[in-house]
Structures are given as C-alpha cells and as structure tokens.
Short mmCIF file of C-alpha atoms in Angstrom, two decimals:
data_model
loop_
_atom_site.label_atom_id
_atom_site.label_comp_id
_atom_site.label_asym_id
_atom_site.label_seq_id
_atom_site.Cartn_x
_atom_site.Cartn_y
_atom_site.Cartn_z
CA MET A 1 0.00 0.00 0.00
CA SER A 2 1.32 3.47 -0.89
CA LEU A 3 2.23 6.02 1.75
CA ILE A 4 -0.56 8.44 0.84
CA ARG A 5 -3.23 5.72 1.02
CA ILE A 6 -2.20 4.99 4.60
CA VAL A 7 -2.28 8.66 5.64
CA THR A 8 -5.60 9.17 3.83
CA GLY A 9 -7.02 6.15 5.64
CA ASN A 10 -6.01 7.71 8.97
CA ALA A 11 -7.71 10.94 7.92
CA LYS A 12 -10.94 9.08 7.19
CA ARG A 13 -10.84 7.44 10.63
CA HIS A 14 -10.30 10.64 12.62
CA PRO A 15 -10.62 13.70 10.36
CA ASP A 16 -10.75 16.22 13.22
CA LYS A 17 -7.67 14.95 15.05
CA THR A 18 -4.60 17.20 14.96
CA ALA A 19 -2.10 15.83 12.45
CA ILE A 20 0.59 18.53 12.67
CA TYR A 21 1.61 21.30 15.05
CA PHE A 22 4.12 23.88 13.83
CA ALA A 23 4.77 27.19 15.58
CA ASP A 24 1.35 28.83 15.88
CA GLN A 25 -0.16 26.59 13.19
CA SER A 26 -2.04 23.34 13.48
CA LEU A 27 -3.68 21.13 10.87
CA THR A 28 -6.25 18.42 11.41
CA TYR A 29 -5.98 15.28 9.32
CA SER A 30 -8.85 16.52 7.16
CA GLN A 31 -7.17 19.89 6.60
CA LEU A 32 -3.85 18.21 5.86
CA ILE A 33 -5.34 15.92 3.21
CA ASP A 34 -7.18 18.88 1.64
CA GLN A 35 -3.92 20.82 1.34
CA VAL A 36 -2.05 17.79 0.02
CA SER A 37 -4.75 17.24 -2.63
CA ALA A 38 -4.70 20.91 -3.66
CA ILE A 39 -0.91 21.05 -3.98
CA ALA A 40 -0.78 17.70 -5.76
CA ILE A 41 -3.31 18.98 -8.32
CA GLY A 42 -1.30 22.18 -8.73
CA MET A 43 1.96 20.30 -9.10
CA GLN A 44 0.36 18.02 -11.65
CA LYS A 45 -0.77 21.06 -13.66
CA ILE A 46 2.82 22.32 -13.97
CA GLY A 47 3.96 18.91 -15.20
CA VAL A 48 4.91 16.92 -12.09
CA GLY A 49 4.07 13.23 -12.41
CA PRO A 50 5.33 9.75 -11.63
CA GLY A 51 9.12 9.74 -11.71
CA SER A 52 9.52 13.54 -11.73
CA HIS A 53 12.42 14.82 -9.58
CA LEU A 54 11.85 17.95 -7.45
CA THR A 55 14.55 19.87 -5.60
CA VAL A 56 13.12 21.02 -2.24
CA LEU A 57 14.60 24.17 -0.69
CA LEU A 58 12.35 24.59 2.34
CA ASN A 59 13.04 25.05 6.02
CA ASN A 60 11.05 23.04 8.56
CA SER A 61 7.41 23.89 7.98
CA VAL A 62 3.91 22.63 7.30
CA GLU A 63 4.60 23.27 3.62
CA PHE A 64 7.51 20.81 3.66
CA ALA A 65 5.25 18.09 5.08
CA VAL A 66 2.53 18.86 2.52
CA VAL A 67 5.02 18.73 -0.36
CA MET A 68 6.35 15.34 0.82
CA LEU A 69 2.84 13.88 0.84
CA ALA A 70 1.84 15.57 -2.44
CA ALA A 71 4.90 14.07 -4.12
CA ALA A 72 3.99 10.66 -2.67
CA LYS A 73 0.48 11.08 -4.05
CA LEU A 74 1.83 11.77 -7.54
CA GLY A 75 4.55 9.13 -7.44
CA ALA A 76 7.16 11.87 -7.78
CA THR A 77 10.60 11.99 -6.14
CA ILE A 78 11.74 14.83 -3.88
CA VAL A 79 15.37 15.84 -3.40
CA PRO A 80 15.62 17.90 -0.18
CA MET A 81 18.69 20.14 -0.02
CA ALA A 82 20.03 22.54 2.60
CA THR A 83 18.62 26.03 2.15
CA SER A 84 22.08 27.41 2.94
CA LEU A 85 23.71 26.00 -0.21
CA ASN A 86 25.32 28.49 -2.56
CA SER A 87 24.34 28.49 -6.22
CA ASP A 88 27.30 26.39 -7.37
CA ALA A 89 26.64 23.65 -4.78
CA LEU A 90 22.94 23.72 -5.59
CA ASP A 91 23.73 23.40 -9.28
CA VAL A 92 25.83 20.29 -8.60
CA GLY A 93 23.03 18.72 -6.56
CA ILE A 94 20.34 19.49 -9.11
CA LYS A 95 22.35 18.01 -11.98
CA ALA A 96 23.46 14.96 -9.95
CA THR A 97 19.82 14.10 -9.21
CA ASP A 98 18.32 15.03 -12.61
CA CYS A 99 15.85 17.48 -11.06
CA GLU A 100 13.48 19.15 -13.49
CA PHE A 101 11.38 20.96 -10.87
CA LEU A 102 12.17 23.04 -7.80
CA ILE A 103 10.12 24.22 -4.82
CA GLY A 104 11.56 26.74 -2.39
CA TRP A 105 11.06 29.72 -0.11
CA HIS A 106 10.64 33.02 -1.91
CA ALA A 107 13.78 34.63 -0.45
CA ILE A 108 15.94 31.60 -1.17
CA VAL A 109 14.75 31.20 -4.75
CA ALA A 110 15.15 34.93 -5.34
CA GLY A 111 18.75 34.69 -4.21
CA HIS A 112 19.48 32.07 -6.88
CA LEU A 113 17.59 33.73 -9.74
CA GLU A 114 20.68 35.05 -11.52
CA ALA A 115 22.33 31.62 -11.44
CA MET A 116 19.10 30.07 -12.68
CA GLN A 117 19.41 32.06 -15.89
CA THR A 118 22.76 30.51 -16.74
CA GLN A 119 23.38 27.34 -14.71
CA PHE A 120 20.30 25.49 -13.51
CA PRO A 121 18.52 23.20 -15.99
CA ILE A 122 15.11 24.17 -14.53
CA ALA A 123 12.68 26.46 -16.33
CA ARG A 124 10.95 29.22 -14.36
CA ASP A 125 7.51 27.69 -14.88
CA HIS A 126 8.84 24.59 -13.10
CA ILE A 127 9.88 26.59 -9.99
CA LEU A 128 7.19 26.61 -7.30
CA VAL A 129 7.62 29.53 -4.89
CA VAL A 130 6.46 29.42 -1.27
CA GLY A 131 5.78 32.56 0.78
CA GLY A 132 5.75 35.08 -2.06
CA GLU A 133 5.70 35.52 -5.82
CA LEU A 134 8.36 35.77 -8.51
CA PRO A 135 7.81 36.61 -12.20
CA GLY A 136 7.19 33.52 -14.32
CA CYS A 137 7.12 31.15 -11.32
CA PRO A 138 4.01 29.35 -10.02
CA SER A 139 2.94 30.39 -6.50
CA TYR A 140 2.35 27.76 -3.81
CA THR A 141 -0.30 29.95 -2.19
CA LYS A 142 -2.15 30.41 -5.49
CA LEU A 143 -2.10 26.67 -6.21
CA LEU A 144 -3.42 26.02 -2.72
CA THR A 145 -6.22 28.56 -3.17
CA ASP A 146 -7.14 27.66 -6.75
CA ASN A 147 -7.33 23.92 -6.11
CA SER A 148 -8.73 23.88 -2.58
CA GLY A 149 -11.70 21.59 -2.01
CA GLN A 150 -11.15 19.55 -5.18
CA ASN A 151 -11.38 16.23 -3.39
CA SER A 152 -12.30 14.49 -6.63
CA PHE A 153 -8.56 14.12 -7.30
CA GLU A 154 -8.16 10.36 -7.37
CA LEU A 155 -5.34 8.41 -5.76
CA ALA A 156 -3.19 6.95 -8.47
CA ASP A 157 -1.88 3.40 -8.26
CA ILE A 158 1.59 4.36 -7.09
CA ASN A 159 4.39 1.82 -7.08
CA GLU A 160 5.58 1.88 -3.48
CA ASP A 161 8.98 0.56 -4.59
CA ALA A 162 9.60 3.55 -6.86
CA ASP A 163 12.03 6.28 -5.72
CA PHE A 164 10.44 8.69 -3.23
CA ILE A 165 13.24 10.66 -1.54
CA LEU A 166 16.80 11.17 -2.70
CA THR A 167 19.03 12.30 0.18
CA MET A 168 22.44 13.66 -0.73
CA THR A 169 25.48 12.23 1.07
CA SER A 170 28.29 14.45 2.34
CA GLY A 171 30.52 13.29 -0.49
CA SER A 172 33.40 12.20 1.76
CA THR A 173 34.73 9.73 -0.81
CA SER A 174 34.06 11.71 -3.99
CA ALA A 175 31.33 13.99 -5.32
CA PRO A 176 28.06 13.93 -3.33
CA LYS A 177 25.84 10.98 -4.22
CA PRO A 178 22.11 10.50 -3.63
CA ILE A 179 20.82 7.74 -1.36
CA VAL A 180 17.45 6.40 -2.53
CA PHE A 181 14.48 5.94 -0.21
CA THR A 182 11.31 4.39 -1.61
CA GLN A 183 7.85 4.84 -0.15
CA ALA A 184 8.08 1.23 1.01
CA THR A 185 11.33 2.03 2.84
CA LYS A 186 9.73 4.92 4.72
CA ILE A 187 6.67 2.82 5.58
CA ASN A 188 8.72 -0.16 6.73
CA ARG A 189 11.02 1.99 8.88
CA SER A 190 8.02 3.68 10.47
CA TYR A 191 6.38 0.39 11.32
CA ALA A 192 9.68 -0.95 12.67
CA ALA A 193 9.89 2.10 14.97
CA ARG A 194 6.26 1.57 15.97
CA ASP A 195 7.00 -2.01 17.00
CA MET A 196 10.35 -1.31 18.67
CA TYR A 197 9.17 1.68 20.73
CA GLU A 198 5.55 0.50 21.20
CA LEU A 199 4.09 3.57 19.52
CA THR A 200 0.37 4.03 18.85
CA GLU A 201 -1.96 6.58 17.29
CA ASP A 202 -2.13 8.26 20.71
CA ASP A 203 1.52 9.33 20.57
CA ILE A 204 2.74 12.87 19.95
CA ILE A 205 6.07 12.78 18.13
CA LEU A 206 8.58 15.63 17.95
CA ALA A 207 10.86 16.45 14.99
CA ALA A 208 13.62 18.89 15.96
CA THR A 209 16.27 18.43 13.26
CA PRO A 210 16.31 19.93 9.73
CA MET A 211 13.76 18.29 7.45
CA TYR A 212 16.22 18.04 4.59
CA HIS A 213 17.81 15.29 6.71
CA SER A 214 16.41 11.77 6.83
CA LEU A 215 15.83 11.79 10.60
CA ALA A 216 13.34 14.66 10.59
CA GLN A 217 11.60 13.30 7.50
CA ARG A 218 11.11 10.03 9.39
CA LEU A 219 9.85 11.80 12.52
CA VAL A 220 7.28 13.76 10.48
CA LEU A 221 6.08 10.79 8.41
CA LEU A 222 6.07 8.31 11.32
CA PRO A 223 3.14 9.85 13.24
CA LEU A 224 1.15 10.51 10.05
CA LEU A 225 1.51 6.84 9.07
CA LEU A 226 0.36 5.76 12.53
CA GLY A 227 -2.54 8.19 12.81
CA ALA A 228 -0.68 9.99 15.61
CA THR A 229 0.34 13.67 15.89
CA SER A 230 3.50 15.32 14.55
CA VAL A 231 5.15 18.31 16.22
CA ILE A 232 7.63 20.11 13.95
CA MET A 233 10.11 22.58 15.42
CA ALA A 234 11.30 25.44 13.22
CA GLY A 235 14.79 25.08 14.70
CA PHE A 236 16.46 23.55 17.71
CA SER A 237 17.50 25.12 20.97
CA PRO A 238 17.39 23.37 24.35
CA LYS A 239 14.91 25.92 25.68
CA ALA A 240 12.63 25.58 22.64
CA TRP A 241 12.85 21.77 22.80
CA LEU A 242 11.84 21.69 26.46
CA GLY A 243 9.05 24.15 25.72
CA ALA A 244 7.71 22.05 22.85
CA VAL A 245 7.73 18.85 24.91
CA GLU A 246 5.77 20.59 27.66
CA LYS A 247 3.37 22.56 25.44
CA TYR A 248 2.33 19.66 23.22
CA ALA A 249 2.74 16.82 25.78
CA VAL A 250 5.26 15.10 23.49
CA THR A 251 5.58 11.36 24.18
CA PHE A 252 8.37 10.32 21.79
CA SER A 253 11.29 11.76 19.87
CA ILE A 254 14.63 10.82 18.38
CA ALA A 255 17.31 13.43 19.04
CA VAL A 256 20.90 13.59 17.85
CA SER A 257 23.42 13.12 20.65
CA SER A 258 24.69 16.72 20.47
CA GLN A 259 21.15 17.95 21.13
CA LEU A 260 20.85 15.67 24.15
CA GLU A 261 24.09 17.07 25.55
CA MET A 262 22.64 20.58 25.39
CA ILE A 263 19.32 19.42 26.82
CA VAL A 264 21.09 17.87 29.84
CA GLU A 265 22.72 21.23 30.60
CA ASN A 266 19.27 22.86 30.72
CA LEU A 267 17.45 20.14 32.65
CA LYS A 268 18.12 21.21 36.23
CA GLY A 269 14.83 22.39 37.67
CA ASN A 270 13.00 21.57 34.42
CA GLU A 271 12.53 17.81 34.89
CA THR A 272 8.78 18.08 35.44
CA ARG A 273 8.40 19.67 31.99
CA LEU A 274 9.28 16.26 30.53
CA SER A 275 6.61 14.27 32.37
CA SER A 276 4.77 13.40 29.12
CA LEU A 277 7.80 11.66 27.55
CA LYS A 278 7.55 7.87 27.32
CA THR A 279 10.66 7.26 25.22
CA ILE A 280 13.63 9.31 24.00
CA VAL A 281 16.13 7.86 21.51
CA SER A 282 19.65 9.06 20.75
CA SER A 283 20.77 9.02 17.12
CA SER A 284 23.47 9.89 14.60
CA ALA A 285 26.57 9.82 16.83
CA LEU A 286 27.80 8.11 19.98
CA LEU A 287 26.14 9.35 23.17
CA LYS A 288 28.73 9.90 25.90
CA ILE A 289 28.33 7.62 28.92
CA ASP A 290 28.15 10.48 31.42
CA ILE A 291 25.49 12.26 29.35
CA LYS A 292 23.47 9.04 29.12
CA SER A 293 23.70 8.56 32.89
CA LYS A 294 22.48 12.11 33.53
CA LEU A 295 19.58 11.64 31.11
CA ILE A 296 18.54 8.38 32.75
CA GLU A 297 18.66 10.04 36.15
CA ALA A 298 16.72 13.15 35.08
CA MET A 299 14.12 11.66 32.71
CA ASN A 300 11.35 9.41 33.92
CA CYS A 301 11.10 7.54 30.64
CA ASP A 302 12.82 4.84 28.58
#
C-alpha cells in the first residue's frame, strides 16, 4: 500500500484529530489531506508526475510536510537540499539528481535567480515559490487557493517501490551521491519504529532536526503513518525543545546526541516539563556515557 493511502485512511478514521503542530499553526488530518490534494493537483498542472524529480529548498514547515505527501500522491521523487547552499553547490546537486522541478522559499529562490538564468537546468515555470511571488514562477499559495476543495482528485496506483526521496550524502569519498528511499522504505522503517518503541496513534512525536535530513523526514512521516500527531520545530534550541515537549505533551522523539548534551545542561529544575515523555532515543553519533547517565537520572522515561 502506498504512503498516501495509509495517511488518507487515517484521515478518514479521525478527520478532526490534529495531524501537525508547527509554531502557531495546526492542521487536522482533514485539513492536511485537503492541502495535500490541492498542492498535488497544482503540481500536476505544472507537469509533475510519476518519476519527476523535485529539488526542495524549504526550512522546517507545514509546507515541507505537505510537499512530501503531495509528491507521494503523484509518485514523484523529492530531493531535499540545505537552504544554505550556494548556487554552485545547488547546481551540482540538481544536476546529480536530474531534477526538473524546484520548490523553495521566496527569499531563497530569489537569491538564486541570476544563477538560474545561466546554470540550472530548470525552467521558471517549473519553480514553485512558497511565501511570495516571482515573475514567471508558479505560486504555492495560489495553487493552494485555486485547487482547494477539489477532493475528486483520485489516488493513483503508485508503485511503493519507486524512488520517493533522494538524500544527498556528504561526499566524503568523492562527489556527493544521492541515497534512494522508496515509499516502502519509509513505511517499513516507520512500522519498525512503531513495534520497537511500542508507539500508537495516541503518541505525539517531535521532529527537531532539519527536514532536509532523513531523521526529521522520518519523525514527520512516522506519526502521520500511525494516525498519531507530529510536532515540527522550526529550529532547535534546548529551551525551545523543552518548551515544545511541555506545550504539546510530546511522548516520543529521536534526538541527535549533540542535542541531548545541550538538553542535559538545561534540565536542572526543568525535569517536570518532561513528564509526558515515554521514550527518548539518541541518534546519529555516539552518546557519551556520562550524558546518558544524567539523562537516565533526570528523565522518567525509557
């Protein structure tokens, strides 16, 4: 079963449940599916279809989550890249992944416009702009408005083994190379996490790393595949992380070890703010033994 069919099924079961919290925004499952449908229709109108490759230049946001699901609905492949890349590095990434479409924040796209005229193999009418308008480029907001409520858009029979996300490596051995994730990979990893950490649709799961990285993508998709709730942080700081856990009653998250080191330093007197947490997982680098011991002592969770 394709990723979007699973998320749509969850929306049918509890349409009014909160699917995503981000900053001062929240979307119910019904609202999320409506936005995904509208953006998928809009993307289809500018030529995106099965097998299309889209560079994504978005910071953590609701829009990033919607674009991921819209691409899944169309059978397209997204290529998330760091928004801090300069034009030359972006050009290398776009060409290495055969991207023919791009979606990005207005200010970021505007900063690359001159290079787009000479370097990038992407036409302006294939550049979807979020948070503003640029001449010749489709507007995310306009696509959302123009196609809102068109729930007649049918789910295509998407091959779950087709490419879904291409994540660029650091290129430590040569030029950067894309790692391929299929929809099936994302689904299987989510269900493996569900089983390992005993997660359910009642969980509230926090993503606090950049969404152009695989970890945050997993932490956003995981709750949506389970019918749970996703909390997306715009950016990480120990204070903001503690605040998000307390505000949204977060029950589960995977944090990189460097984040946990900073969280430990801010825990004294704040332990009760973490009472909702059932499980916290360390990822991406070795967690120092003394930091682990302090976390175990301070956190009343697995």
